[in-house]
PDB file of N, CA and C in Angstrom:
ATOM      1  N   MET Z   2      15.339   4.905 -10.193  1.00 55.00           N
ATOM      2  CA  MET Z   2      14.198   4.105 -10.525  1.00 55.00           C
ATOM      3  C   MET Z   2      13.099   5.038 -11.009  1.00 55.00           C
ATOM      4  N   ASN Z   3      12.615   4.793 -12.171  1.00 64.00           N
ATOM      5  CA  ASN Z   3      11.495   5.540 -12.712  1.00 64.00           C
ATOM      6  C   ASN Z   3      10.361   4.564 -13.043  1.00 64.00           C
ATOM      7  N   VAL Z   4       9.162   5.103 -13.112  1.00 69.00           N
ATOM      8  CA  VAL Z   4       8.053   4.273 -13.484  1.00 69.00           C
ATOM      9  C   VAL Z   4       8.200   3.928 -14.966  1.00 69.00           C
ATOM     10  N   ASP Z   5       8.270   2.639 -15.240  1.00 76.00           N
ATOM     11  CA  ASP Z   5       8.378   2.178 -16.602  1.00 76.00           C
ATOM     12  C   ASP Z   5       7.010   1.726 -17.149  1.00 76.00           C
ATOM     13  N   GLU Z   6       6.159   1.244 -16.228  1.00 84.00           N
ATOM     14  CA  GLU Z   6       4.874   0.699 -16.645  1.00 84.00           C
ATOM     15  C   GLU Z   6       3.923   0.722 -15.463  1.00 84.00           C
ATOM     16  N   VAL Z   7       2.666   0.973 -15.746  1.00 85.00           N
ATOM     17  CA  VAL Z   7       1.638   0.877 -14.751  1.00 85.00           C
ATOM     18  C   VAL Z   7       0.856  -0.384 -15.053  1.00 85.00           C
ATOM     19  N   ILE Z   8       0.777  -1.264 -14.041  1.00 88.00           N
ATOM     20  CA  ILE Z   8       0.051  -2.549 -14.183  1.00 88.00           C
ATOM     21  C   ILE Z   8      -1.289  -2.380 -13.480  1.00 88.00           C
ATOM     22  N   ARG Z   9      -2.373  -2.621 -14.176  1.00 88.00           N
ATOM     23  CA  ARG Z   9      -3.701  -2.479 -13.590  1.00 88.00           C
ATOM     24  C   ARG Z   9      -4.259  -3.904 -13.363  1.00 88.00           C
ATOM     25  N   VAL Z  10      -4.393  -4.269 -12.103  1.00 90.00           N
ATOM     26  CA  VAL Z  10      -4.996  -5.542 -11.723  1.00 90.00           C
ATOM     27  C   VAL Z  10      -5.953  -5.301 -10.570  1.00 90.00           C
ATOM     28  N   GLY Z  11      -6.958  -6.131 -10.425  1.00 90.00           N
ATOM     29  CA  GLY Z  11      -7.937  -5.986  -9.359  1.00 90.00           C
ATOM     30  C   GLY Z  11      -7.485  -6.593  -8.051  1.00 90.00           C
ATOM     31  N   GLY Z  12      -7.967  -6.068  -6.951  1.00 91.00           N
ATOM     32  CA  GLY Z  12      -7.776  -6.637  -5.640  1.00 91.00           C
ATOM     33  C   GLY Z  12      -6.423  -6.389  -5.008  1.00 91.00           C
ATOM     34  N   ALA Z  13      -6.458  -6.013  -3.720  1.00 92.00           N
ATOM     35  CA  ALA Z  13      -5.225  -5.758  -2.982  1.00 92.00           C
ATOM     36  C   ALA Z  13      -4.330  -6.994  -2.931  1.00 92.00           C
ATOM     37  N   GLY Z  14      -4.949  -8.165  -2.757  1.00 93.00           N
ATOM     38  CA  GLY Z  14      -4.189  -9.411  -2.717  1.00 93.00           C
ATOM     39  C   GLY Z  14      -3.449  -9.652  -4.032  1.00 93.00           C
ATOM     40  N   ASN Z  15      -4.106  -9.407  -5.132  1.00 95.00           N
ATOM     41  CA  ASN Z  15      -3.498  -9.604  -6.451  1.00 95.00           C
ATOM     42  C   ASN Z  15      -2.370  -8.584  -6.645  1.00 95.00           C
ATOM     43  N   LYS Z  16      -2.549  -7.393  -6.169  1.00 95.00           N
ATOM     44  CA  LYS Z  16      -1.507  -6.362  -6.304  1.00 95.00           C
ATOM     45  C   LYS Z  16      -0.273  -6.746  -5.491  1.00 95.00           C
ATOM     46  N   VAL Z  17      -0.467  -7.261  -4.296  1.00 95.00           N
ATOM     47  CA  VAL Z  17       0.668  -7.716  -3.487  1.00 95.00           C
ATOM     48  C   VAL Z  17       1.312  -8.908  -4.121  1.00 95.00           C
ATOM     49  N   LEU Z  18       0.536  -9.796  -4.718  1.00 95.00           N
ATOM     50  CA  LEU Z  18       1.094 -10.940  -5.405  1.00 95.00           C
ATOM     51  C   LEU Z  18       2.007 -10.485  -6.563  1.00 95.00           C
ATOM     52  N   GLN Z  19       1.654  -9.410  -7.258  1.00 95.00           N
ATOM     53  CA  GLN Z  19       2.493  -8.857  -8.297  1.00 95.00           C
ATOM     54  C   GLN Z  19       3.875  -8.442  -7.743  1.00 95.00           C
ATOM     55  N   LEU Z  20       3.877  -7.914  -6.520  1.00 96.00           N
ATOM     56  CA  LEU Z  20       5.138  -7.527  -5.836  1.00 96.00           C
ATOM     57  C   LEU Z  20       5.957  -8.780  -5.556  1.00 96.00           C
ATOM     58  N   ILE Z  21       5.291  -9.814  -4.958  1.00 96.00           N
ATOM     59  CA  ILE Z  21       6.004 -11.028  -4.576  1.00 96.00           C
ATOM     60  C   ILE Z  21       6.588 -11.750  -5.781  1.00 96.00           C
ATOM     61  N   GLU Z  22       5.842 -11.755  -6.902  1.00 96.00           N
ATOM     62  CA  GLU Z  22       6.302 -12.429  -8.099  1.00 96.00           C
ATOM     63  C   GLU Z  22       7.312 -11.612  -8.906  1.00 96.00           C
ATOM     64  N   GLY Z  23       7.601 -10.392  -8.447  1.00 94.00           N
ATOM     65  CA  GLY Z  23       8.594  -9.569  -9.122  1.00 94.00           C
ATOM     66  C   GLY Z  23       8.054  -8.874 -10.386  1.00 94.00           C
ATOM     67  N   LYS Z  24       6.748  -8.886 -10.541  1.00 94.00           N
ATOM     68  CA  LYS Z  24       6.152  -8.229 -11.717  1.00 94.00           C
ATOM     69  C   LYS Z  24       5.902  -6.745 -11.497  1.00 94.00           C
ATOM     70  N   ALA Z  25       5.946  -6.307 -10.223  1.00 94.00           N
ATOM     71  CA  ALA Z  25       5.784  -4.902  -9.873  1.00 94.00           C
ATOM     72  C   ALA Z  25       6.748  -4.539  -8.746  1.00 94.00           C
ATOM     73  N   SER Z  26       7.063  -3.263  -8.674  1.00 94.00           N
ATOM     74  CA  SER Z  26       7.992  -2.795  -7.634  1.00 94.00           C
ATOM     75  C   SER Z  26       7.266  -2.150  -6.459  1.00 94.00           C
ATOM     76  N   ALA Z  27       6.110  -1.546  -6.743  1.00 95.00           N
ATOM     77  CA  ALA Z  27       5.350  -0.855  -5.686  1.00 95.00           C
ATOM     78  C   ALA Z  27       3.867  -0.976  -5.996  1.00 95.00           C
ATOM     79  N   TYR Z  28       3.086  -1.001  -4.928  1.00 94.00           N
ATOM     80  CA  TYR Z  28       1.636  -0.999  -5.045  1.00 94.00           C
ATOM     81  C   TYR Z  28       1.209   0.307  -4.400  1.00 94.00           C
ATOM     82  N   ILE Z  29       0.638   1.209  -5.194  1.00 93.00           N
ATOM     83  CA  ILE Z  29       0.228   2.505  -4.717  1.00 93.00           C
ATOM     84  C   ILE Z  29      -1.265   2.676  -5.004  1.00 93.00           C
ATOM     85  N   PHE Z  30      -2.035   2.872  -3.974  1.00 92.00           N
ATOM     86  CA  PHE Z  30      -3.490   3.069  -4.131  1.00 92.00           C
ATOM     87  C   PHE Z  30      -3.779   4.442  -3.516  1.00 92.00           C
ATOM     88  N   ALA Z  31      -3.836   5.444  -4.362  1.00 92.00           N
ATOM     89  CA  ALA Z  31      -3.959   6.845  -3.889  1.00 92.00           C
ATOM     90  C   ALA Z  31      -5.455   7.231  -3.840  1.00 92.00           C
ATOM     91  N   SER Z  32      -6.194   6.472  -3.043  1.00 90.00           N
ATOM     92  CA  SER Z  32      -7.625   6.691  -2.932  1.00 90.00           C
ATOM     93  C   SER Z  32      -8.116   6.133  -1.586  1.00 90.00           C
ATOM     94  N   PRO Z  33      -9.177   6.678  -1.008  1.00 86.00           N
ATOM     95  CA  PRO Z  33      -9.644   6.133   0.284  1.00 86.00           C
ATOM     96  C   PRO Z  33     -10.562   4.929   0.170  1.00 86.00           C
ATOM     97  N   GLY Z  34     -10.684   4.255  -0.974  1.00 81.00           N
ATOM     98  CA  GLY Z  34     -11.700   3.220  -1.136  1.00 81.00           C
ATOM     99  C   GLY Z  34     -11.375   1.843  -0.608  1.00 81.00           C
ATOM    100  N   CYS Z  35     -10.154   1.535  -0.306  1.00 88.00           N
ATOM    101  CA  CYS Z  35      -9.737   0.193   0.132  1.00 88.00           C
ATOM    102  C   CYS Z  35     -10.155  -0.027   1.574  1.00 88.00           C
ATOM    103  N   LYS Z  36     -10.545  -1.244   1.898  1.00 91.00           N
ATOM    104  CA  LYS Z  36     -10.974  -1.561   3.265  1.00 91.00           C
ATOM    105  C   LYS Z  36      -9.951  -2.422   3.998  1.00 91.00           C
ATOM    106  N   LYS Z  37     -10.049  -2.455   5.317  1.00 90.00           N
ATOM    107  CA  LYS Z  37      -9.120  -3.236   6.156  1.00 90.00           C
ATOM    108  C   LYS Z  37      -9.109  -4.696   5.739  1.00 90.00           C
ATOM    109  N   TRP Z  38     -10.271  -5.274   5.466  1.00 90.00           N
ATOM    110  CA  TRP Z  38     -10.312  -6.678   5.074  1.00 90.00           C
ATOM    111  C   TRP Z  38      -9.615  -6.940   3.732  1.00 90.00           C
ATOM    112  N   ASP Z  39      -9.437  -5.883   2.918  1.00 92.00           N
ATOM    113  CA  ASP Z  39      -8.711  -6.017   1.672  1.00 92.00           C
ATOM    114  C   ASP Z  39      -7.199  -6.106   1.884  1.00 92.00           C
ATOM    115  N   THR Z  40      -6.693  -5.476   2.940  1.00 93.00           N
ATOM    116  CA  THR Z  40      -5.247  -5.382   3.147  1.00 93.00           C
ATOM    117  C   THR Z  40      -4.691  -6.280   4.227  1.00 93.00           C
ATOM    118  N   CYS Z  41      -5.531  -6.826   5.127  1.00 94.00           N
ATOM    119  CA  CYS Z  41      -5.059  -7.547   6.276  1.00 94.00           C
ATOM    120  C   CYS Z  41      -4.178  -8.783   5.879  1.00 94.00           C
ATOM    121  N   ALA Z  42      -4.725  -9.700   5.146  1.00 95.00           N
ATOM    122  CA  ALA Z  42      -3.966 -10.884   4.768  1.00 95.00           C
ATOM    123  C   ALA Z  42      -2.798 -10.565   3.825  1.00 95.00           C
ATOM    124  N   PRO Z  43      -2.993  -9.731   2.786  1.00 95.00           N
ATOM    125  CA  PRO Z  43      -1.869  -9.371   1.951  1.00 95.00           C
ATOM    126  C   PRO Z  43      -0.712  -8.729   2.740  1.00 95.00           C
ATOM    127  N   GLU Z  44      -1.061  -7.883   3.733  1.00 96.00           N
ATOM    128  CA  GLU Z  44      -0.036  -7.276   4.550  1.00 96.00           C
ATOM    129  C   GLU Z  44       0.732  -8.319   5.357  1.00 96.00           C
ATOM    130  N   ALA Z  45       0.034  -9.285   5.928  1.00 96.00           N
ATOM    131  CA  ALA Z  45       0.688 -10.349   6.706  1.00 96.00           C
ATOM    132  C   ALA Z  45       1.672 -11.142   5.827  1.00 96.00           C
ATOM    133  N   ILE Z  46       1.244 -11.498   4.646  1.00 96.00           N
ATOM    134  CA  ILE Z  46       2.123 -12.260   3.744  1.00 96.00           C
ATOM    135  C   ILE Z  46       3.321 -11.412   3.333  1.00 96.00           C
ATOM    136  N   LEU Z  47       3.101 -10.161   2.961  1.00 96.00           N
ATOM    137  CA  LEU Z  47       4.189  -9.284   2.549  1.00 96.00           C
ATOM    138  C   LEU Z  47       5.158  -9.067   3.721  1.00 96.00           C
ATOM    139  N   HIS Z  48       4.628  -8.875   4.922  1.00 96.00           N
ATOM    140  CA  HIS Z  48       5.474  -8.698   6.104  1.00 96.00           C
ATOM    141  C   HIS Z  48       6.337  -9.948   6.362  1.00 96.00           C
ATOM    142  N   ALA Z  49       5.757 -11.136   6.158  1.00 97.00           N
ATOM    143  CA  ALA Z  49       6.508 -12.382   6.346  1.00 97.00           C
ATOM    144  C   ALA Z  49       7.707 -12.495   5.383  1.00 97.00           C
ATOM    145  N   LEU Z  50       7.597 -11.779   4.264  1.00 97.00           N
ATOM    146  CA  LEU Z  50       8.666 -11.780   3.256  1.00 97.00           C
ATOM    147  C   LEU Z  50       9.544 -10.524   3.354  1.00 97.00           C
ATOM    148  N   SER Z  51       9.461  -9.813   4.487  1.00 97.00           N
ATOM    149  CA  SER Z  51      10.232  -8.600   4.780  1.00 97.00           C
ATOM    150  C   SER Z  51       9.779  -7.384   3.946  1.00 97.00           C
ATOM    151  N   GLY Z  52       8.561  -7.454   3.417  1.00 97.00           N
ATOM    152  CA  GLY Z  52       8.002  -6.298   2.723  1.00 97.00           C
ATOM    153  C   GLY Z  52       7.272  -5.389   3.675  1.00 97.00           C
ATOM    154  N   LYS Z  53       6.648  -4.378   3.150  1.00 98.00           N
ATOM    155  CA  LYS Z  53       5.958  -3.405   4.007  1.00 98.00           C
ATOM    156  C   LYS Z  53       4.716  -2.889   3.286  1.00 98.00           C
ATOM    157  N   LEU Z  54       3.604  -2.770   4.039  1.00 97.00           N
ATOM    158  CA  LEU Z  54       2.364  -2.211   3.538  1.00 97.00           C
ATOM    159  C   LEU Z  54       1.849  -1.254   4.585  1.00 97.00           C
ATOM    160  N   THR Z  55       1.597   0.007   4.171  1.00 96.00           N
ATOM    161  CA  THR Z  55       1.170   1.077   5.070  1.00 96.00           C
ATOM    162  C   THR Z  55       0.144   1.944   4.340  1.00 96.00           C
ATOM    163  N   ASP Z  56      -0.297   2.996   5.018  1.00 95.00           N
ATOM    164  CA  ASP Z  56      -1.075   3.984   4.292  1.00 95.00           C
ATOM    165  C   ASP Z  56      -0.109   4.833   3.491  1.00 95.00           C
ATOM    166  N   ILE Z  57      -0.586   5.768   2.715  1.00 96.00           N
ATOM    167  CA  ILE Z  57       0.245   6.540   1.802  1.00 96.00           C
ATOM    168  C   ILE Z  57       1.255   7.425   2.544  1.00 96.00           C
ATOM    169  N   HIS Z  58       1.013   7.657   3.856  1.00 96.00           N
ATOM    170  CA  HIS Z  58       1.907   8.467   4.685  1.00 96.00           C
ATOM    171  C   HIS Z  58       2.972   7.647   5.378  1.00 96.00           C
ATOM    172  N   GLY Z  59       2.877   6.305   5.242  1.00 96.00           N
ATOM    173  CA  GLY Z  59       3.855   5.428   5.921  1.00 96.00           C
ATOM    174  C   GLY Z  59       3.368   4.953   7.282  1.00 96.00           C
ATOM    175  N   ASN Z  60       2.144   5.251   7.643  1.00 95.00           N
ATOM    176  CA  ASN Z  60       1.573   4.830   8.917  1.00 95.00           C
ATOM    177  C   ASN Z  60       1.086   3.381   8.825  1.00 95.00           C
ATOM    178  N   SER Z  61       1.387   2.591   9.824  1.00 95.00           N
ATOM    179  CA  SER Z  61       0.917   1.218   9.873  1.00 95.00           C
ATOM    180  C   SER Z  61      -0.573   1.158  10.075  1.00 95.00           C
ATOM    181  N   PHE Z  62      -1.206   0.128   9.481  1.00 92.00           N
ATOM    182  CA  PHE Z  62      -2.607  -0.098   9.694  1.00 92.00           C
ATOM    183  C   PHE Z  62      -2.834  -0.800  10.989  1.00 92.00           C
ATOM    184  N   GLN Z  63      -3.971  -0.551  11.619  1.00 91.00           N
ATOM    185  CA  GLN Z  63      -4.363  -1.252  12.832  1.00 91.00           C
ATOM    186  C   GLN Z  63      -5.551  -2.151  12.464  1.00 91.00           C
ATOM    187  N   TYR Z  64      -5.602  -3.337  13.011  1.00 91.00           N
ATOM    188  CA  TYR Z  64      -6.647  -4.300  12.694  1.00 91.00           C
ATOM    189  C   TYR Z  64      -7.305  -4.801  13.969  1.00 91.00           C
ATOM    190  N   HIS Z  65      -7.900  -3.940  14.743  1.00 89.00           N
ATOM    191  CA  HIS Z  65      -8.652  -4.371  15.923  1.00 89.00           C
ATOM    192  C   HIS Z  65     -10.086  -3.903  15.811  1.00 89.00           C
ATOM    193  N   LYS Z  66     -10.928  -4.323  16.653  1.00 88.00           N
ATOM    194  CA  LYS Z  66     -12.376  -4.113  16.524  1.00 88.00           C
ATOM    195  C   LYS Z  66     -12.814  -2.647  16.582  1.00 88.00           C
ATOM    196  N   ASP Z  67     -11.995  -1.793  17.102  1.00 90.00           N
ATOM    197  CA  ASP Z  67     -12.395  -0.400  17.273  1.00 90.00           C
ATOM    198  C   ASP Z  67     -11.959   0.570  16.148  1.00 90.00           C
ATOM    199  N   VAL Z  68     -11.260   0.046  15.134  1.00 86.00           N
ATOM    200  CA  VAL Z  68     -10.807   0.908  14.046  1.00 86.00           C
ATOM    201  C   VAL Z  68     -11.853   0.988  12.957  1.00 86.00           C
ATOM    202  N   LYS Z  69     -11.842   2.079  12.197  1.00 84.00           N
ATOM    203  CA  LYS Z  69     -12.761   2.188  11.049  1.00 84.00           C
ATOM    204  C   LYS Z  69     -12.295   1.227   9.985  1.00 84.00           C
ATOM    205  N   HIS Z  70     -13.228   0.775   9.182  1.00 86.00           N
ATOM    206  CA  HIS Z  70     -12.950  -0.256   8.160  1.00 86.00           C
ATOM    207  C   HIS Z  70     -12.273   0.291   6.925  1.00 86.00           C
ATOM    208  N   VAL Z  71     -12.442   1.564   6.606  1.00 86.00           N
ATOM    209  CA  VAL Z  71     -11.881   2.135   5.412  1.00 86.00           C
ATOM    210  C   VAL Z  71     -10.449   2.572   5.634  1.00 86.00           C
ATOM    211  N   ASN Z  72      -9.553   2.223   4.719  1.00 86.00           N
ATOM    212  CA  ASN Z  72      -8.177   2.750   4.740  1.00 86.00           C
ATOM    213  C   ASN Z  72      -8.238   4.113   4.066  1.00 86.00           C
ATOM    214  N   SER Z  73      -8.625   5.116   4.841  1.00 90.00           N
ATOM    215  CA  SER Z  73      -8.912   6.437   4.290  1.00 90.00           C
ATOM    216  C   SER Z  73      -7.693   7.160   3.749  1.00 90.00           C
ATOM    217  N   ALA Z  74      -6.517   6.702   4.054  1.00 93.00           N
ATOM    218  CA  ALA Z  74      -5.289   7.377   3.607  1.00 93.00           C
ATOM    219  C   ALA Z  74      -4.551   6.559   2.550  1.00 93.00           C
ATOM    220  N   GLY Z  75      -5.270   5.780   1.765  1.00 94.00           N
ATOM    221  CA  GLY Z  75      -4.666   5.020   0.677  1.00 94.00           C
ATOM    222  C   GLY Z  75      -3.799   3.877   1.139  1.00 94.00           C
ATOM    223  N   VAL Z  76      -3.043   3.312   0.195  1.00 96.00           N
ATOM    224  CA  VAL Z  76      -2.152   2.172   0.477  1.00 96.00           C
ATOM    225  C   VAL Z  76      -0.860   2.331  -0.279  1.00 96.00           C
ATOM    226  N   LEU Z  77       0.239   2.010   0.391  1.00 96.00           N
ATOM    227  CA  LEU Z  77       1.562   1.961  -0.251  1.00 96.00           C
ATOM    228  C   LEU Z  77       2.202   0.671   0.195  1.00 96.00           C
ATOM    229  N   ALA Z  78       2.637  -0.172  -0.751  1.00 97.00           N
ATOM    230  CA  ALA Z  78       3.260  -1.434  -0.386  1.00 97.00           C
ATOM    231  C   ALA Z  78       4.431  -1.720  -1.327  1.00 97.00           C
ATOM    232  N   THR Z  79       5.484  -2.271  -0.763  1.00 97.00           N
ATOM    233  CA  THR Z  79       6.644  -2.716  -1.560  1.00 97.00           C
ATOM    234  C   THR Z  79       7.256  -3.943  -0.897  1.00 97.00           C
ATOM    235  N   LEU Z  80       7.983  -4.701  -1.690  1.00 96.00           N
ATOM    236  CA  LEU Z  80       8.732  -5.822  -1.136  1.00 96.00           C
ATOM    237  C   LEU Z  80      10.104  -5.368  -0.688  1.00 96.00           C
ATOM    238  N   LYS Z  81      10.620  -4.312  -1.345  1.00 95.00           N
ATOM    239  CA  LYS Z  81      11.888  -3.678  -0.964  1.00 95.00           C
ATOM    240  C   LYS Z  81      11.895  -2.235  -1.377  1.00 95.00           C
ATOM    241  N   ASN Z  82      12.820  -1.473  -0.870  1.00 95.00           N
ATOM    242  CA  ASN Z  82      12.964  -0.047  -1.183  1.00 95.00           C
ATOM    243  C   ASN Z  82      11.741   0.791  -0.808  1.00 95.00           C
ATOM    244  N   PHE Z  83      11.109   0.473   0.306  1.00 97.00           N
ATOM    245  CA  PHE Z  83       9.901   1.183   0.721  1.00 97.00           C
ATOM    246  C   PHE Z  83      10.148   2.665   0.860  1.00 97.00           C
ATOM    247  N   ASP Z  84      11.228   3.044   1.506  1.00 96.00           N
ATOM    248  CA  ASP Z  84      11.481   4.486   1.754  1.00 96.00           C
ATOM    249  C   ASP Z  84      11.629   5.281   0.443  1.00 96.00           C
ATOM    250  N   TYR Z  85      12.237   4.642  -0.565  1.00 95.00           N
ATOM    251  CA  TYR Z  85      12.353   5.302  -1.851  1.00 95.00           C
ATOM    252  C   TYR Z  85      10.987   5.588  -2.430  1.00 95.00           C
ATOM    253  N   TYR Z  86      10.095   4.599  -2.476  1.00 94.00           N
ATOM    254  CA  TYR Z  86       8.777   4.805  -3.065  1.00 94.00           C
ATOM    255  C   TYR Z  86       7.932   5.748  -2.217  1.00 94.00           C
ATOM    256  N   ALA Z  87       8.066   5.674  -0.905  1.00 96.00           N
ATOM    257  CA  ALA Z  87       7.347   6.613  -0.022  1.00 96.00           C
ATOM    258  C   ALA Z  87       7.770   8.042  -0.295  1.00 96.00           C
ATOM    259  N   SER Z  88       9.024   8.254  -0.560  1.00 95.00           N
ATOM    260  CA  SER Z  88       9.523   9.627  -0.830  1.00 95.00           C
ATOM    261  C   SER Z  88       9.081  10.142  -2.196  1.00 95.00           C
ATOM    262  N   ARG Z  89       8.637   9.272  -3.068  1.00 92.00           N
ATOM    263  CA  ARG Z  89       8.217   9.686  -4.407  1.00 92.00           C
ATOM    264  C   ARG Z  89       6.705  10.045  -4.494  1.00 92.00           C
ATOM    265  N   VAL Z  90       5.952   9.813  -3.408  1.00 93.00           N
ATOM    266  CA  VAL Z  90       4.527  10.145  -3.421  1.00 93.00           C
ATOM    267  C   VAL Z  90       4.427  11.672  -3.329  1.00 93.00           C
ATOM    268  N   PRO Z  91       3.761  12.294  -4.287  1.00 94.00           N
ATOM    269  CA  PRO Z  91       3.654  13.767  -4.282  1.00 94.00           C
ATOM    270  C   PRO Z  91       2.920  14.281  -3.031  1.00 94.00           C
ATOM    271  N   GLU Z  92       3.343  15.420  -2.565  1.00 95.00           N
ATOM    272  CA  GLU Z  92       2.714  16.041  -1.402  1.00 95.00           C
ATOM    273  C   GLU Z  92       1.228  16.294  -1.653  1.00 95.00           C
ATOM    274  N   SER Z  93       0.871  16.619  -2.875  1.00 95.00           N
ATOM    275  CA  SER Z  93      -0.556  16.889  -3.183  1.00 95.00           C
ATOM    276  C   SER Z  93      -1.380  15.636  -2.937  1.00 95.00           C
ATOM    277  N   VAL Z  94      -0.826  14.474  -3.219  1.00 94.00           N
ATOM    278  CA  VAL Z  94      -1.539  13.206  -2.982  1.00 94.00           C
ATOM    279  C   VAL Z  94      -1.631  12.990  -1.479  1.00 94.00           C
ATOM    280  N   LYS Z  95      -0.559  13.202  -0.745  1.00 94.00           N
ATOM    281  CA  LYS Z  95      -0.589  13.028   0.703  1.00 94.00           C
ATOM    282  C   LYS Z  95      -1.622  13.940   1.353  1.00 94.00           C
ATOM    283  N   LYS Z  96      -1.677  15.163   0.902  1.00 94.00           N
ATOM    284  CA  LYS Z  96      -2.633  16.153   1.503  1.00 94.00           C
ATOM    285  C   LYS Z  96      -4.065  15.760   1.193  1.00 94.00           C
ATOM    286  N   ALA Z  97      -4.305  15.087   0.069  1.00 94.00           N
ATOM    287  CA  ALA Z  97      -5.668  14.699  -0.299  1.00 94.00           C
ATOM    288  C   ALA Z  97      -6.128  13.457   0.464  1.00 94.00           C
ATOM    289  N   LEU Z  98      -5.214  12.695   1.053  1.00 93.00           N
ATOM    290  CA  LEU Z  98      -5.536  11.463   1.763  1.00 93.00           C
ATOM    291  C   LEU Z  98      -5.224  11.623   3.248  1.00 93.00           C
ATOM    292  N   ILE Z  99      -6.228  11.908   4.000  1.00 85.00           N
ATOM    293  CA  ILE Z  99      -6.053  12.174   5.420  1.00 85.00           C
ATOM    294  C   ILE Z  99      -6.309  10.929   6.252  1.00 85.00           C
ATOM    295  N   PRO Z 100      -5.339  10.577   7.097  1.00 82.00           N
ATOM    296  CA  PRO Z 100      -5.480   9.368   7.954  1.00 82.00           C
ATOM    297  C   PRO Z 100      -6.661   9.500   8.933  1.00 82.00           C
TER     298      PRO Z 100
END
């Protein structure tokens, strides 16, 4: 699997919808700008469909009152083949995004 096309759409929910509709294979957000409220509902829906949404390192997000709101380690989501896409994230990106 190689990247054939980069689809640019706004919002974490819209990006996960692209996965569900089969328009995208992976959602990769290699930046610390996304917030917990951006990923909570999309993650629940993706999980219900056997998909996975984590930070760029593969760590699950926590959604309780004591966690920081920023997903400081980016976002990685897929409907299938999560391990493949996780293995394709460059180490330089992982080092730049600290959980």
